[in-house]
Coordinates of C-alpha atoms in Angstrom, one line a residue:
X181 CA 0.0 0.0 0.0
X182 CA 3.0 1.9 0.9
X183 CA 4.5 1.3 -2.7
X184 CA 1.3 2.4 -4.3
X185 CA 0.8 5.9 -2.4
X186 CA 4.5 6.7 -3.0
X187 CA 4.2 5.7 -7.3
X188 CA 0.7 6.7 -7.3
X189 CA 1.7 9.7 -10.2
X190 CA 4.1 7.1 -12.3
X191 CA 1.5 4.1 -11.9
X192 CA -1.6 6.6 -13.2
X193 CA 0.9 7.5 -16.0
X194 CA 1.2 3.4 -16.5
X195 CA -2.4 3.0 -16.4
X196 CA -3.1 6.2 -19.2
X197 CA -0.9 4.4 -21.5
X198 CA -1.8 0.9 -21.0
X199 CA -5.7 2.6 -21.4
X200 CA -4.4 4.5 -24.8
X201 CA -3.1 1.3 -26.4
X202 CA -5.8 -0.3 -25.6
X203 CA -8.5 2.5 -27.0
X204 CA -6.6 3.1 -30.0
X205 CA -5.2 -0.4 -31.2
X206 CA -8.8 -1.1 -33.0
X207 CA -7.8 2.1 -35.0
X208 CA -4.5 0.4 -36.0
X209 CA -5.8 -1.0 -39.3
X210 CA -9.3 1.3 -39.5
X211 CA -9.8 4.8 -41.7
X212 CA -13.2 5.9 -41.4
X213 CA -13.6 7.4 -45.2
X214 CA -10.4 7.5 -46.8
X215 CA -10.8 10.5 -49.4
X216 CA -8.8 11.0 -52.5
X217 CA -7.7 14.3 -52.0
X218 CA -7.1 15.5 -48.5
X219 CA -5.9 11.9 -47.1
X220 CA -3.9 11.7 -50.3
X221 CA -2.2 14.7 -49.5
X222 CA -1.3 14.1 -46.3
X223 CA -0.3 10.7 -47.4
X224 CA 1.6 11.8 -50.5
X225 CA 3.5 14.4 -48.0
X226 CA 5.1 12.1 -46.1
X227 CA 6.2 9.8 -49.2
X228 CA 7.7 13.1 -50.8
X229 CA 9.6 14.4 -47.7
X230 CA 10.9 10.6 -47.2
X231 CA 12.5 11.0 -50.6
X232 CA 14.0 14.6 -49.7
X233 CA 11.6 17.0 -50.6
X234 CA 10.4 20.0 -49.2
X235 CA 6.9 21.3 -48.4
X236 CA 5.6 24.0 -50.5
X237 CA 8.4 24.6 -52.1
X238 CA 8.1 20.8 -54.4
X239 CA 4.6 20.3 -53.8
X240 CA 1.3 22.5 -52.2
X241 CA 1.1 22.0 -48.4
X242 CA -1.4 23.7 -46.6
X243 CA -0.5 23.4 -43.0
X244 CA 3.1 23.7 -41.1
X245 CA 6.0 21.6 -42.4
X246 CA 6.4 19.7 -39.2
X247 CA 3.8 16.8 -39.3
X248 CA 4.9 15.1 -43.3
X249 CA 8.2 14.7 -41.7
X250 CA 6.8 13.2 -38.7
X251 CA 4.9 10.4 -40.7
X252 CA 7.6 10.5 -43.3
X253 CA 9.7 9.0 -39.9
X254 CA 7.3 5.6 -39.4
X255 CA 7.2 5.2 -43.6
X256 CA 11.3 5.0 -43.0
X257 CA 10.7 2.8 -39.8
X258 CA 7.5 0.5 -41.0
X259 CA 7.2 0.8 -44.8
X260 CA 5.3 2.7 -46.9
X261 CA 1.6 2.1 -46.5
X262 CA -1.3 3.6 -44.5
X263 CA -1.0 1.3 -40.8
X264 CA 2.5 3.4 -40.5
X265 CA 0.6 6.7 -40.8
X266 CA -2.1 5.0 -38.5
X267 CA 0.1 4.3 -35.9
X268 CA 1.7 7.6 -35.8
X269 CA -1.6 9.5 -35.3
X270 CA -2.3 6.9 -32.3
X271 CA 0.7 7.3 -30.6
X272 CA -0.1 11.7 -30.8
X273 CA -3.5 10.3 -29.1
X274 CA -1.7 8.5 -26.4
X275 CA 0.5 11.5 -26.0
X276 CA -2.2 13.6 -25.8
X277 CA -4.1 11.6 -23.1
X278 CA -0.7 11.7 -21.3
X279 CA 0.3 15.6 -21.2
X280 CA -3.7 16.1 -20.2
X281 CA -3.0 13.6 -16.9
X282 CA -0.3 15.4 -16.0
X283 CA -2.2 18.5 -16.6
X284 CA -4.9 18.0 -14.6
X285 CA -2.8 16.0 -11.6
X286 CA -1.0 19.8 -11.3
X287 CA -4.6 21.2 -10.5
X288 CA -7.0 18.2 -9.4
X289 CA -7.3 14.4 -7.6
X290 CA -5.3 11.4 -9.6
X291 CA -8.4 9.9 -10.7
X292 CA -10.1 13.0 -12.2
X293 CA -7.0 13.5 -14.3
X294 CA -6.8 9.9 -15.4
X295 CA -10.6 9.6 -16.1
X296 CA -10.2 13.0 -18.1
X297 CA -7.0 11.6 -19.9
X298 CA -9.1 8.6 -20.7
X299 CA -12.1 10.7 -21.7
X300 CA -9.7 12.8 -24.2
X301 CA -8.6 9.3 -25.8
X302 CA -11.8 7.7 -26.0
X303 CA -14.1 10.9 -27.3
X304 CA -11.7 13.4 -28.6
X305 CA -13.6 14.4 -31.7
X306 CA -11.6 13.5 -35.2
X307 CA -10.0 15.3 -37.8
X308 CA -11.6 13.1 -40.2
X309 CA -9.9 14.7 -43.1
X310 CA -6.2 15.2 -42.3
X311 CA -3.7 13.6 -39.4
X312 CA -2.1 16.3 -39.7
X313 CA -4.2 18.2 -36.6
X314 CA -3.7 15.6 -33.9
X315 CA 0.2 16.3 -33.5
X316 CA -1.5 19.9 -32.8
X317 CA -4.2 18.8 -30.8
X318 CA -1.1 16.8 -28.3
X319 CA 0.7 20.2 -28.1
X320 CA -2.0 22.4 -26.8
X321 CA -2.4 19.6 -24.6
X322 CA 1.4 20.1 -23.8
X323 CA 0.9 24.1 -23.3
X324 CA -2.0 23.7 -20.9
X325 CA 0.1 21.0 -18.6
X326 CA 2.7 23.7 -18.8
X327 CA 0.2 26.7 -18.0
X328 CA -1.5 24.7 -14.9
X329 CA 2.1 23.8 -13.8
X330 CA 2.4 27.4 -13.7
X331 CA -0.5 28.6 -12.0
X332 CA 0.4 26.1 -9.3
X333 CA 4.0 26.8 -8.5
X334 CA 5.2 29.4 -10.6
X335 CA 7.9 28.0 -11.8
X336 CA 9.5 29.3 -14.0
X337 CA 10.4 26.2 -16.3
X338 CA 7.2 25.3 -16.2
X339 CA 6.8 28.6 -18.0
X340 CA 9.8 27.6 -21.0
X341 CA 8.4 24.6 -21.0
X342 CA 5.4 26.0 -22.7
X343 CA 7.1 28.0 -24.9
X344 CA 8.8 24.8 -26.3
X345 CA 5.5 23.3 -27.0
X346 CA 3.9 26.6 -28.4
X347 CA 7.5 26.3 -31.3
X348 CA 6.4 22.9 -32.0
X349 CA 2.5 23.5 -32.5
X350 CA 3.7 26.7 -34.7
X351 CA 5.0 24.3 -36.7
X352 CA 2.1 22.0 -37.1
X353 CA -0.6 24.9 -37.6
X354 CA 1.4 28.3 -37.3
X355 CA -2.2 30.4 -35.8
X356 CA -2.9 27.9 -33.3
X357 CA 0.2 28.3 -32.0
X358 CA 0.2 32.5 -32.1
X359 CA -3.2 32.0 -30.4
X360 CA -1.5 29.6 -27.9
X361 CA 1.5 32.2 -27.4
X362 CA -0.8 35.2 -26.7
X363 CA -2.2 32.4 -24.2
X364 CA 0.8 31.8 -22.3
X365 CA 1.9 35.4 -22.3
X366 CA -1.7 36.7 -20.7
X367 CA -1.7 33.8 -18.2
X368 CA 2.0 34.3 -17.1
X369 CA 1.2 38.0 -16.8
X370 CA -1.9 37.4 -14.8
X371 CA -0.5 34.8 -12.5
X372 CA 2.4 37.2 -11.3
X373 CA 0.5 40.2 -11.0
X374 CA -2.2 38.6 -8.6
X375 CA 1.0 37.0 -6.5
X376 CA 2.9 40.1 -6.8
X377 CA 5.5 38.7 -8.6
X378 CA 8.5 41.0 -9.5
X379 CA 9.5 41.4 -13.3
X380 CA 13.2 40.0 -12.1
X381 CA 16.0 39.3 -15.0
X382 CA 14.6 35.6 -15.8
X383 CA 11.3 36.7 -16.5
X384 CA 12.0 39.9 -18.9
X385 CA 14.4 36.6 -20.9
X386 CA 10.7 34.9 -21.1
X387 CA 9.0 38.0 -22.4
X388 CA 11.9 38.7 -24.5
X389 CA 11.9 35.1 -25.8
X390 CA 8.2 35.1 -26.2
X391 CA 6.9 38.2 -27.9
X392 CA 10.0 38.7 -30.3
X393 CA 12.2 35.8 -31.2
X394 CA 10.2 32.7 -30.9
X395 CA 8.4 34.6 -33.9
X396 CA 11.4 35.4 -35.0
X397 CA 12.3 31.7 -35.5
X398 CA 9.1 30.3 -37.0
X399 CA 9.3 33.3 -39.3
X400 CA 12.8 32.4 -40.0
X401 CA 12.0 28.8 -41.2
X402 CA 8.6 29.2 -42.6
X403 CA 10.7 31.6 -45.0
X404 CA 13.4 29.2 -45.5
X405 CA 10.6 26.9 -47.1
X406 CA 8.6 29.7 -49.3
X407 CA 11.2 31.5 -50.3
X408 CA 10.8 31.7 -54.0
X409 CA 7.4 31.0 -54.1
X410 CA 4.6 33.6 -55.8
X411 CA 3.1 35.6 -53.2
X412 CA -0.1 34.1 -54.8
X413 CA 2.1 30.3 -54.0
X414 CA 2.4 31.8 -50.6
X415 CA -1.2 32.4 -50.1
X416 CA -2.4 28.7 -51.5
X417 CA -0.5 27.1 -48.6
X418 CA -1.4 30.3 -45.8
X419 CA -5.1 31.1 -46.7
X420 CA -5.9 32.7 -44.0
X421 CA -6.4 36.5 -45.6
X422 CA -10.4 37.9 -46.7
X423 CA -11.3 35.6 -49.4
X424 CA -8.8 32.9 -49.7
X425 CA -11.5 30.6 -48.0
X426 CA -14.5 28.8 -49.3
X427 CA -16.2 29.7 -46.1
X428 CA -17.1 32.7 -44.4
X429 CA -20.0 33.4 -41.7
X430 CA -20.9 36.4 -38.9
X431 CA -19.6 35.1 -35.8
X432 CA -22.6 35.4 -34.2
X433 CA -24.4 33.2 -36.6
X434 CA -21.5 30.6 -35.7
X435 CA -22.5 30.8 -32.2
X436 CA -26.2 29.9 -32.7
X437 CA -25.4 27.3 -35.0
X438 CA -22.7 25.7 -32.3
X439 CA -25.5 26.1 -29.1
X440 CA -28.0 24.6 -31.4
X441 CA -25.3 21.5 -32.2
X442 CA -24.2 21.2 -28.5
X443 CA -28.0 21.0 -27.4
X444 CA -28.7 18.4 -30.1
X445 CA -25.7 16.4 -28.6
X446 CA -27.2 16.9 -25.2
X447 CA -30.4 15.4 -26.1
X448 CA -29.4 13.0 -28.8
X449 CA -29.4 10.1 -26.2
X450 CA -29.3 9.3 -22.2
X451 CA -25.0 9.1 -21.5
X452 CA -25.0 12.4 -22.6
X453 CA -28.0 13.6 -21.1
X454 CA -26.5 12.4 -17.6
X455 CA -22.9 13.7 -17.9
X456 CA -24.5 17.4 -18.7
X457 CA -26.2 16.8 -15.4
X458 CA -23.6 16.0 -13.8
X459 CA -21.5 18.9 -15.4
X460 CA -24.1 21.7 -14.8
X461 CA -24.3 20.5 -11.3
X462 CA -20.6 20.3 -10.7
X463 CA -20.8 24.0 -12.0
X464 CA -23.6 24.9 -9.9
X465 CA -21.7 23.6 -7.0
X466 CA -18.9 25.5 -7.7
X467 CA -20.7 28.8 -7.9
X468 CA -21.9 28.0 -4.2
X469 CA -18.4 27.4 -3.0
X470 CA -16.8 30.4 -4.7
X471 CA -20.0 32.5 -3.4
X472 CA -20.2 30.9 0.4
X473 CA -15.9 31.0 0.7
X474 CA -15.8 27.6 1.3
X475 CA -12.8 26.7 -0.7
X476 CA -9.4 27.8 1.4
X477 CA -7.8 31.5 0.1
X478 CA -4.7 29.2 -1.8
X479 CA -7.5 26.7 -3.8
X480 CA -9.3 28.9 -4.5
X481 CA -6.9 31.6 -6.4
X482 CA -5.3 28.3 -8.2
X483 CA -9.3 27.2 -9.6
X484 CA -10.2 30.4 -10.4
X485 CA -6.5 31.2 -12.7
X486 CA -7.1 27.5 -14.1
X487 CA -10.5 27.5 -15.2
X488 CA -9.8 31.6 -16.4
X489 CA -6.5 30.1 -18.4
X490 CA -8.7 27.0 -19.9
X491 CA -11.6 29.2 -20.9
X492 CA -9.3 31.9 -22.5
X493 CA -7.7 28.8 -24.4
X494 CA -10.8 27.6 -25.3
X495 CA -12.1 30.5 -26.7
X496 CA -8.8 31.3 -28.6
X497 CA -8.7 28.1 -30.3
X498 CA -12.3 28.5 -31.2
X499 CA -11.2 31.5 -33.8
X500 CA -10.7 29.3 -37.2
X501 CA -14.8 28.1 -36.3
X502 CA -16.0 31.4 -35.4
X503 CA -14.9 33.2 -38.9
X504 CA -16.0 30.2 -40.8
X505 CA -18.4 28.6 -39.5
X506 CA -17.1 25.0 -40.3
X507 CA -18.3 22.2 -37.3
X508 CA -15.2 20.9 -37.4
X509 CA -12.7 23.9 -37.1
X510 CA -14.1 23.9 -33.4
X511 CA -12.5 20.4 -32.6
X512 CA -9.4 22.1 -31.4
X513 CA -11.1 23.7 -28.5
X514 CA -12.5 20.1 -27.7
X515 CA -9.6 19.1 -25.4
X516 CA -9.9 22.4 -23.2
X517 CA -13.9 21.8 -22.9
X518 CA -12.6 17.9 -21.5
X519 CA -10.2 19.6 -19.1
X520 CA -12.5 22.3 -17.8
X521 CA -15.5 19.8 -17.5
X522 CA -13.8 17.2 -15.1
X523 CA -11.7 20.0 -13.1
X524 CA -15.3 21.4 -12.4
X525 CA -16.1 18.1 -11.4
X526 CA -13.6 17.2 -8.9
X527 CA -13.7 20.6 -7.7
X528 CA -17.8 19.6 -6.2
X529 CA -16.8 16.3 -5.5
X530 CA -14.3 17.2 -3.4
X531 CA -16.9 19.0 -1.3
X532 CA -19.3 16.3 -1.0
X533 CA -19.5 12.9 1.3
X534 CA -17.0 10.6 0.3
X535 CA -19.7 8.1 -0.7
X536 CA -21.1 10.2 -3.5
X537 CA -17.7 11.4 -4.8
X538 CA -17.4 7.6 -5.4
X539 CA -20.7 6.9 -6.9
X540 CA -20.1 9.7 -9.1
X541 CA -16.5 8.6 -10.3
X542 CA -17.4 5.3 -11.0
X543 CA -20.7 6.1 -13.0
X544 CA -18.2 8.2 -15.1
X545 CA -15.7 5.3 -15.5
X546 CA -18.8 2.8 -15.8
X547 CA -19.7 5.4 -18.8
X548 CA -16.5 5.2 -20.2
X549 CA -16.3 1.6 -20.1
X550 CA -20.0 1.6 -21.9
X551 CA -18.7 3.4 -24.7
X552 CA -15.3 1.8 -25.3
X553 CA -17.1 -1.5 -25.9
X554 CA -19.9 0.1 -28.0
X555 CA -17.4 2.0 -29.9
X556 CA -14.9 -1.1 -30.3
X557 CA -18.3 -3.2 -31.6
X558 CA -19.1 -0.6 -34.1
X559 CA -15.5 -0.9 -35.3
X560 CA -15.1 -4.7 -35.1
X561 CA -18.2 -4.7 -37.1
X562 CA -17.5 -2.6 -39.6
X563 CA -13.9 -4.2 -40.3
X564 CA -15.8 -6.9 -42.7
X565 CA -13.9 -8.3 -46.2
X566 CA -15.9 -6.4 -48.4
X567 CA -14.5 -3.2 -46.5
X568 CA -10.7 -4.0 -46.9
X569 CA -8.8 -1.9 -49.3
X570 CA -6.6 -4.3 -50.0
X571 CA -3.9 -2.5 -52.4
X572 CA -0.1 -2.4 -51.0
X573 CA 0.4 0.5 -49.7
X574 CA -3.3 0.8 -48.3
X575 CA -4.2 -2.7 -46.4
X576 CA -6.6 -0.9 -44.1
X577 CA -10.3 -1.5 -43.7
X578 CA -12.1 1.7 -44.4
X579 CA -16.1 2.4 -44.5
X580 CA -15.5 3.6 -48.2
X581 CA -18.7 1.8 -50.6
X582 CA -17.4 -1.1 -52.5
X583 CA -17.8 0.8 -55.7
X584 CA -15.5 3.5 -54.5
X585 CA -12.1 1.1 -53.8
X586 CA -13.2 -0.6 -56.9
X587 CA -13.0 2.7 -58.9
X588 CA -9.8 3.4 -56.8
X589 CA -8.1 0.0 -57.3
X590 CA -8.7 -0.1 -61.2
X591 CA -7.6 3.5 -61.2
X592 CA -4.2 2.6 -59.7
X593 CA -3.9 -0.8 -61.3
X594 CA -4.4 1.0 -65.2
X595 CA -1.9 3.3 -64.3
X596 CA 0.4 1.0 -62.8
X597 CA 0.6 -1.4 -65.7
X598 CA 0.0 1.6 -68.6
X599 CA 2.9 3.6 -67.4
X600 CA 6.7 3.4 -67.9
X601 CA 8.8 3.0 -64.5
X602 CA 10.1 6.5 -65.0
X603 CA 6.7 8.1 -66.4
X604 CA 4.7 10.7 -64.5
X605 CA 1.3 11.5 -64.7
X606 CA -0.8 14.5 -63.8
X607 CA -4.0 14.1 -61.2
X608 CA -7.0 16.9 -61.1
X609 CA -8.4 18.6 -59.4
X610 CA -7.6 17.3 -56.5
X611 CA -6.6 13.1 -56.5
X612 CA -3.1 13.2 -54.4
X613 CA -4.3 9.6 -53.4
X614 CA -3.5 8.0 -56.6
X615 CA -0.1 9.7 -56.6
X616 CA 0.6 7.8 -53.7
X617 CA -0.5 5.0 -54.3
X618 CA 1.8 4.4 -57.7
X619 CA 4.7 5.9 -55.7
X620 CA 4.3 8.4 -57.9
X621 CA 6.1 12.0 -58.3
X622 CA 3.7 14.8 -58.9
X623 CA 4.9 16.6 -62.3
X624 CA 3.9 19.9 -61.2
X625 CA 4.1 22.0 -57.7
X626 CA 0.4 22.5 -57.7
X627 CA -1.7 19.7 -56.2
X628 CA -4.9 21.6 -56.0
X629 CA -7.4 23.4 -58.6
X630 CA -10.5 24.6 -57.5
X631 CA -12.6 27.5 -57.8
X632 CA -12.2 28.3 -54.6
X633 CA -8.4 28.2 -55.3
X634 CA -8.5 31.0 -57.6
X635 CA -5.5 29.8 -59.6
X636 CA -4.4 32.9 -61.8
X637 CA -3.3 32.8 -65.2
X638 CA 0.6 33.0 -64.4
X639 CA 0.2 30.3 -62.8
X640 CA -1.7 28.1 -64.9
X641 CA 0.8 28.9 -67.7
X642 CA 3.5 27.5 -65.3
X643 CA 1.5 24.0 -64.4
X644 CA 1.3 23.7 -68.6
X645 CA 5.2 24.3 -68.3
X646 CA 5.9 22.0 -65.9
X647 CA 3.9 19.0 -67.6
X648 CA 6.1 19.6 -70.7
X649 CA 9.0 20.0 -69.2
X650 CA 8.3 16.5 -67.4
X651 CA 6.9 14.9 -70.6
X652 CA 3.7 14.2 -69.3
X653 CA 1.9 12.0 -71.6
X654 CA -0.8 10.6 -69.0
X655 CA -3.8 12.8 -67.2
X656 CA -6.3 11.5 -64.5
X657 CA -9.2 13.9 -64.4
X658 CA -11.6 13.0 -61.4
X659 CA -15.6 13.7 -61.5
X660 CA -15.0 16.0 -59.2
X661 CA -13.8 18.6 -61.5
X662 CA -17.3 18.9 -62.6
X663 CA -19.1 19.5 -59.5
X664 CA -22.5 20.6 -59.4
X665 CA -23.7 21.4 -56.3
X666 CA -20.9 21.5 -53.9
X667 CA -19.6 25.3 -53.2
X668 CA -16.6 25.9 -54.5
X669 CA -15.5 23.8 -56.6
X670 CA -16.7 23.9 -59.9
X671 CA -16.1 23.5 -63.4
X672 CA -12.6 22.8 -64.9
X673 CA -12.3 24.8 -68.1
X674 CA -15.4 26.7 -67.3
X675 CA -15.4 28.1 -63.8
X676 CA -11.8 27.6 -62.9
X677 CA -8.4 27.2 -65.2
X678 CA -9.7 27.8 -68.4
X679 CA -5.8 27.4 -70.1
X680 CA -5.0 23.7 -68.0
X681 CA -8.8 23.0 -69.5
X682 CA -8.5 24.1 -72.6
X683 CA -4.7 22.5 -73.3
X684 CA -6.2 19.0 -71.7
X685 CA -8.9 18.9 -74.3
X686 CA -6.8 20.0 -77.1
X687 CA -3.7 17.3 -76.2
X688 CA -5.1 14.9 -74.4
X689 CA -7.7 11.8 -75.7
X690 CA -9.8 9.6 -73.3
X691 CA -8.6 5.9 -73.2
X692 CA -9.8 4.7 -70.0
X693 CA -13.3 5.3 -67.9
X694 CA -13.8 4.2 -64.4
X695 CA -16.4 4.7 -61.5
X696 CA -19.2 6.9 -61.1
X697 CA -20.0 9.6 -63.5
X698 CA -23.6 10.0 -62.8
X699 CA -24.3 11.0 -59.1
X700 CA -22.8 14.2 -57.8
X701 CA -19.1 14.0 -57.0
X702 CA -18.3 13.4 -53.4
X703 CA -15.6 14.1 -51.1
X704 CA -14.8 10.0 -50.8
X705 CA -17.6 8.5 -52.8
X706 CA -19.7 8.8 -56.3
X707 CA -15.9 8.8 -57.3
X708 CA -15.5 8.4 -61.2
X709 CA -11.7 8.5 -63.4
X710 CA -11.1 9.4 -66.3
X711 CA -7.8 8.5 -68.4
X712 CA -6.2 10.9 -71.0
X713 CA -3.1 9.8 -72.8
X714 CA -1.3 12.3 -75.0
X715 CA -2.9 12.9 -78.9
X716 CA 0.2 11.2 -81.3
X717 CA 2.0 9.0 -78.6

C-alpha cells in the first residue's frame, strides 16, 4: 500500500498508457472514409519528404512543415503504407491523453486527471480529413500542462516549458500556435501580478523570448521553405487572408449554429444527457463554493486562474470556427472543454461525502467503459472483407462503398501497368491519393485546382510548363472537376483554369473510364476517373 501511495503519479501515467493502447489499437488497421484528395495529400507528403523534398516549395502543403516529416519518420521505420501513418496518429493520441493527466494532476485528484485523460482518448472528436491536426491537438495539450504547472508553482520552467511546446504546435498549424503564445503570455502575466510577482531578469528573458524571437524563429523557417514562391504560391498554402476561403459566416451566426449542435448532442441520447447533469451540477456547485468561501484562500486563487486560463484557451482556439463557420474547425477547442469539464467536477466532489464522490467517479468510468465496448463493436463490425482496401500500400479497412475502392483499385492498377517505370502522370483537381499509391512523383508543384483556389493565369501557364517540361503523356481527371452542387469547386475549363482545361482537351484523348460519372461528386464517394493519354503518342 506503501509502494502504491508513494508511485501513485508514475502508476496513473502506466495505467493512461496501457488505457491508450488499448482504445486506439482497434484504429491500428481502420480509416473511417479515406478521401482521394485531402488523405492523399497528407499521405503523398510524407512519401515526398521521405525522398528529400520540401513542403511547399516541391509540392502544395497547406499546414506547417512539421507533421509530413513526422509520418515520413514511421514510412522509414514501418514501410510505406497507410498502418504506418495510423500508428503515428495513435501514438499523438496516447501523447495527448498523457500531457492532459499530468495537466490536470497539477490542479486536481489522480483519478479525475486519469478519467479525463481517458475521456480525451476515447471521445476526442476527429479530424476526419487530415492527421495532420492531432500532432497539434497533443501540443495544446502540452501548453495547458505547462500553463497549470504554472498557476500552481510558478515555476519558472514550467513557463519555458510552454514556450517549447507553443514552437512545436507553430510548426504543425502556425495560428494555433500565435493564439496559444498570446495564451501563455496573458496567463504568465496574470499569474504574477495577482501573486505580486516582480519582473526580475529571468522573467523579462521569457518575455523577451516570447513576444520577439520565438516569432522570429518560426518566421525564419517558414521563409526558409517559401522563399521563391509567388506571393499568390504563398497564399495557397497560408489562406488565411479575406477571401482565400471557401467559407465565411458572422460570428454570431457561428454561435447559434454551435448552441443549437451542443443541445442536439445533449439530447441526442441518455449518457449524454447524464454527464450534462452532472457537469451543470458540478458548475452549480462551484458557484456555491466560490459565493459561500468555502474553498481555502490558496485553492481557490489556483481554480479560479485555471478555469480563467482553460476558458481563454478555449475561446482562442475557437477562432478558425467562429470566422468560418465550419463544425469541425471547433474540434481544437475540444480538449480544453474535456479539461474544464472534469476540473469542475472534482472541484464539487471534493466538497461532497465521500460516498457520492465515489458513486459519481465510478458512474463516469462505468460510462466510459460503456462506450469503449460500444465504440470497439461498431468498429469490429464494420472491419468486414468487403470493407478492406486491400492494395499495397493501403491494407486498411475503411467504410468507403465497395464501388468506391473498386473505382480506386482499377484506377491505380491501369496506371500501374500503362505507365513506364520512369513516367509521370498529372492528377486533377484534387486526387493526391493516386499519386501515392503508384509511388508516384507529382509533375507539377500545384496539387490543387479549385474555384475556390483562384488559380491565376501565371500560374496556370507555369502548371502547362511543368507538364512539358516532365513529358507528361498521361492525365487523371476526377468527377470531381465537374461538381454541381458543392460550393466551391466547380467546373474545370469553365469556372476555374480555363488554359489547364483548354490544353487538356486539345492534347489529351480519353482511353480509359472508371467509376461513377452519374451522381454528384463526393468528397470519398460517387468517385468516377477518367484516363487521357497524350494525342500522337
Amino acid at each position: 500500500m506503501l509502494f502504491l501511495k508513494q508511485h501513485a503519479k508514475i502508476l496513473i501515467l502506466l495505467a493512461v498508457i496501457g488505457i491508450g493502447i488499448i482504445i486506439t489499437a482497434p484504429y491500428s488497421n481502420f480509416q473511417n472514409f479515406l478521401s482521394q484528395g485531402d488523405h492523399g495529400r497528407d499521405l503523398y507528403a510524407a512519401q515526398a519528404v521521405y525522398r528529400g523534398e520540401l513542403p511547399y516549395k516541391d509540392f502544395w502543403w497547406v499546414y506547417g512543415p512539421l507533421m509530413p516529416y513526422y509520418y515520413g519518420l514511421f514510412y522509414k521505420i514501418l514501410g510505406v503504407k497507410i498502418s504506418s501513418i495510423l500508428l503515428g496518429r495513435n501514438i499523438l493520441i496516447i501523447l495527448g491523453g498523457l500531457l492532459i493527466c499530468l495537466a490536470m494532476m497539477e490542479v486536481s485528484s489522480g483519478i479525475a486527471a486519469f478519467l479525463c485523460a481517458c475521456w480525451f482518448m476515447l471521445f476526442h472528436q476527429d479530424f476526419f480529413f487530415t492527421y495532420n491536426h492531432i500532432g497539434g491537438i497533443a501540443m495544446v495539450c502540452g501548453v495547458a500542462f505547462c500553463l497549470l504547472s504554472y498557476i500552481k508553482d510558478n515555476s519558472s520552467k514550467a513557463a519555458w516549458g510552454a514556450l517549447g511546446f507553443i514552437f512545436t504546435l507553430c510548426l504543425i498549424k502556425i495560428n494555433f500556435g500565435l493564439a496559444a503564445l498570446a495564451v501563455s503570455v496573458i496567463t504568465v502575466g496574470v499569474c504574477d501580478f495577482v501573486r505580486r510577482i516582480p519582473a526580475k531578469l529571468s522573467k523579462k528573458l521569457f518575455y523577451t523570448a516570447a513576444i520577439i524571437i520565438l516569432p522570429l524563429v518560426v518566421f525564419a523557417i517558414y521563409w526558409s521553405f517559401v522563399k521563391g514562391l509567388s506571393i499568390m504560391e504563398i497564399r495557397e498554402c497560408f489562406p488565411y487572408k479575406e477571401g482565400d476561403q471557401p467559407y465565411s459566416i458572422s460570428p454570431l451566426v457561428a454561435i447559434g449554429n454551435f448552441l443549437q449542435i451542443t443541445w442536439h448532442t445533449i439530447t441526442s441520447n441518455w449518457t449524454n444527457l447524464a454527464l450534462a447533469l452532472i457537469i451543470n451540477a458540478s458548475a452549480l456547485r462551484c458557484l456555491y463554493l466560490f459565493v459561500t468561501n468555502k474553498l481555502q484562500p490558496s485553492r481557490k486563487i489556483i481554480l479560479i486562474l485555471s478555469l480563467s486560463m482553460l476558458s481563454l484557451f478555449y475561446v482562442a482556439n475557437f477562432h478558425e470556427y467562429l470566422k468560418s463557420g465550419v463544425w469541425y474547425r471547433g474540434f481544437w477547442a475540444q480538449p480544453l472543454s474535456i479539461m474544464i469539464t472534469f476540473l469542475l467536477i472534482d472541484t464539487a466532489a471534493q466538497s461532497i461525502p465521500k460516498i457520492l464522490r465515489k458513486i459519481i467517479f465510478t458512474f463516469l468510468a462505468g460510462l466510459a467503459i460503456y462506450c469503449c465496448f460500444l465504440i470497439d463493436r461498431q468498429l469490429m463490425a464494420a472491419k468486414t472483407e468487403g470493407q478492406y482496401f486491400p492494395l499495397p500500400k493501403a491494407g486498411i479497412y475503411v467504410t468507403n462503398s465497395p464501388s468506391w475502392m473498386a473505382t480506386v483499385t482499377q484506377t491505380t492498377e491501369f496506371l500501374n501497368k500503362t505507365l513506364k517505370p520512369n513516367e509521370l502522370f498529372f492528377a486533377l483537381p484534387y486526387d493526391c491519393l493516386y499519386y501515392y499509391l503508384t509511388g508516384k512523383k507529382t509533375p507539377t508543384r500545384q496539387l490543387i485546382f479549385f474555384e475556390h483556389v483562384k488559380i491565376p493565369t501565371e500560374q496556370e501557364k507555369s502548371v502547362i510548363a511543368q507538364l512539358e517540361e516532365n513529358h507528361v503523356n498521361y492525365v487523371l481527371v476526377s468527377s470531381r472537376a465537374f461538381a454541381r452542387q458543392e460550393f466551391g469547386l466547380g467546373f474545370l475549363g469553365t469556372t476555374y483554369c480555363p488554359l489547364i482545361g483548354k490544353y487538356i482537351q486539345d492534347n489529351f484523348a480519353p482511353i480509359a473510364r472508371f467509376g461513377d460519372w452519374t451522381n454528384e461528386p463526393g468528397w470519398a464517394w460517387n468517385h468516377g476517373t477518367l484516363i487521357l493519354k497524350r494525342k500522337g503518342t
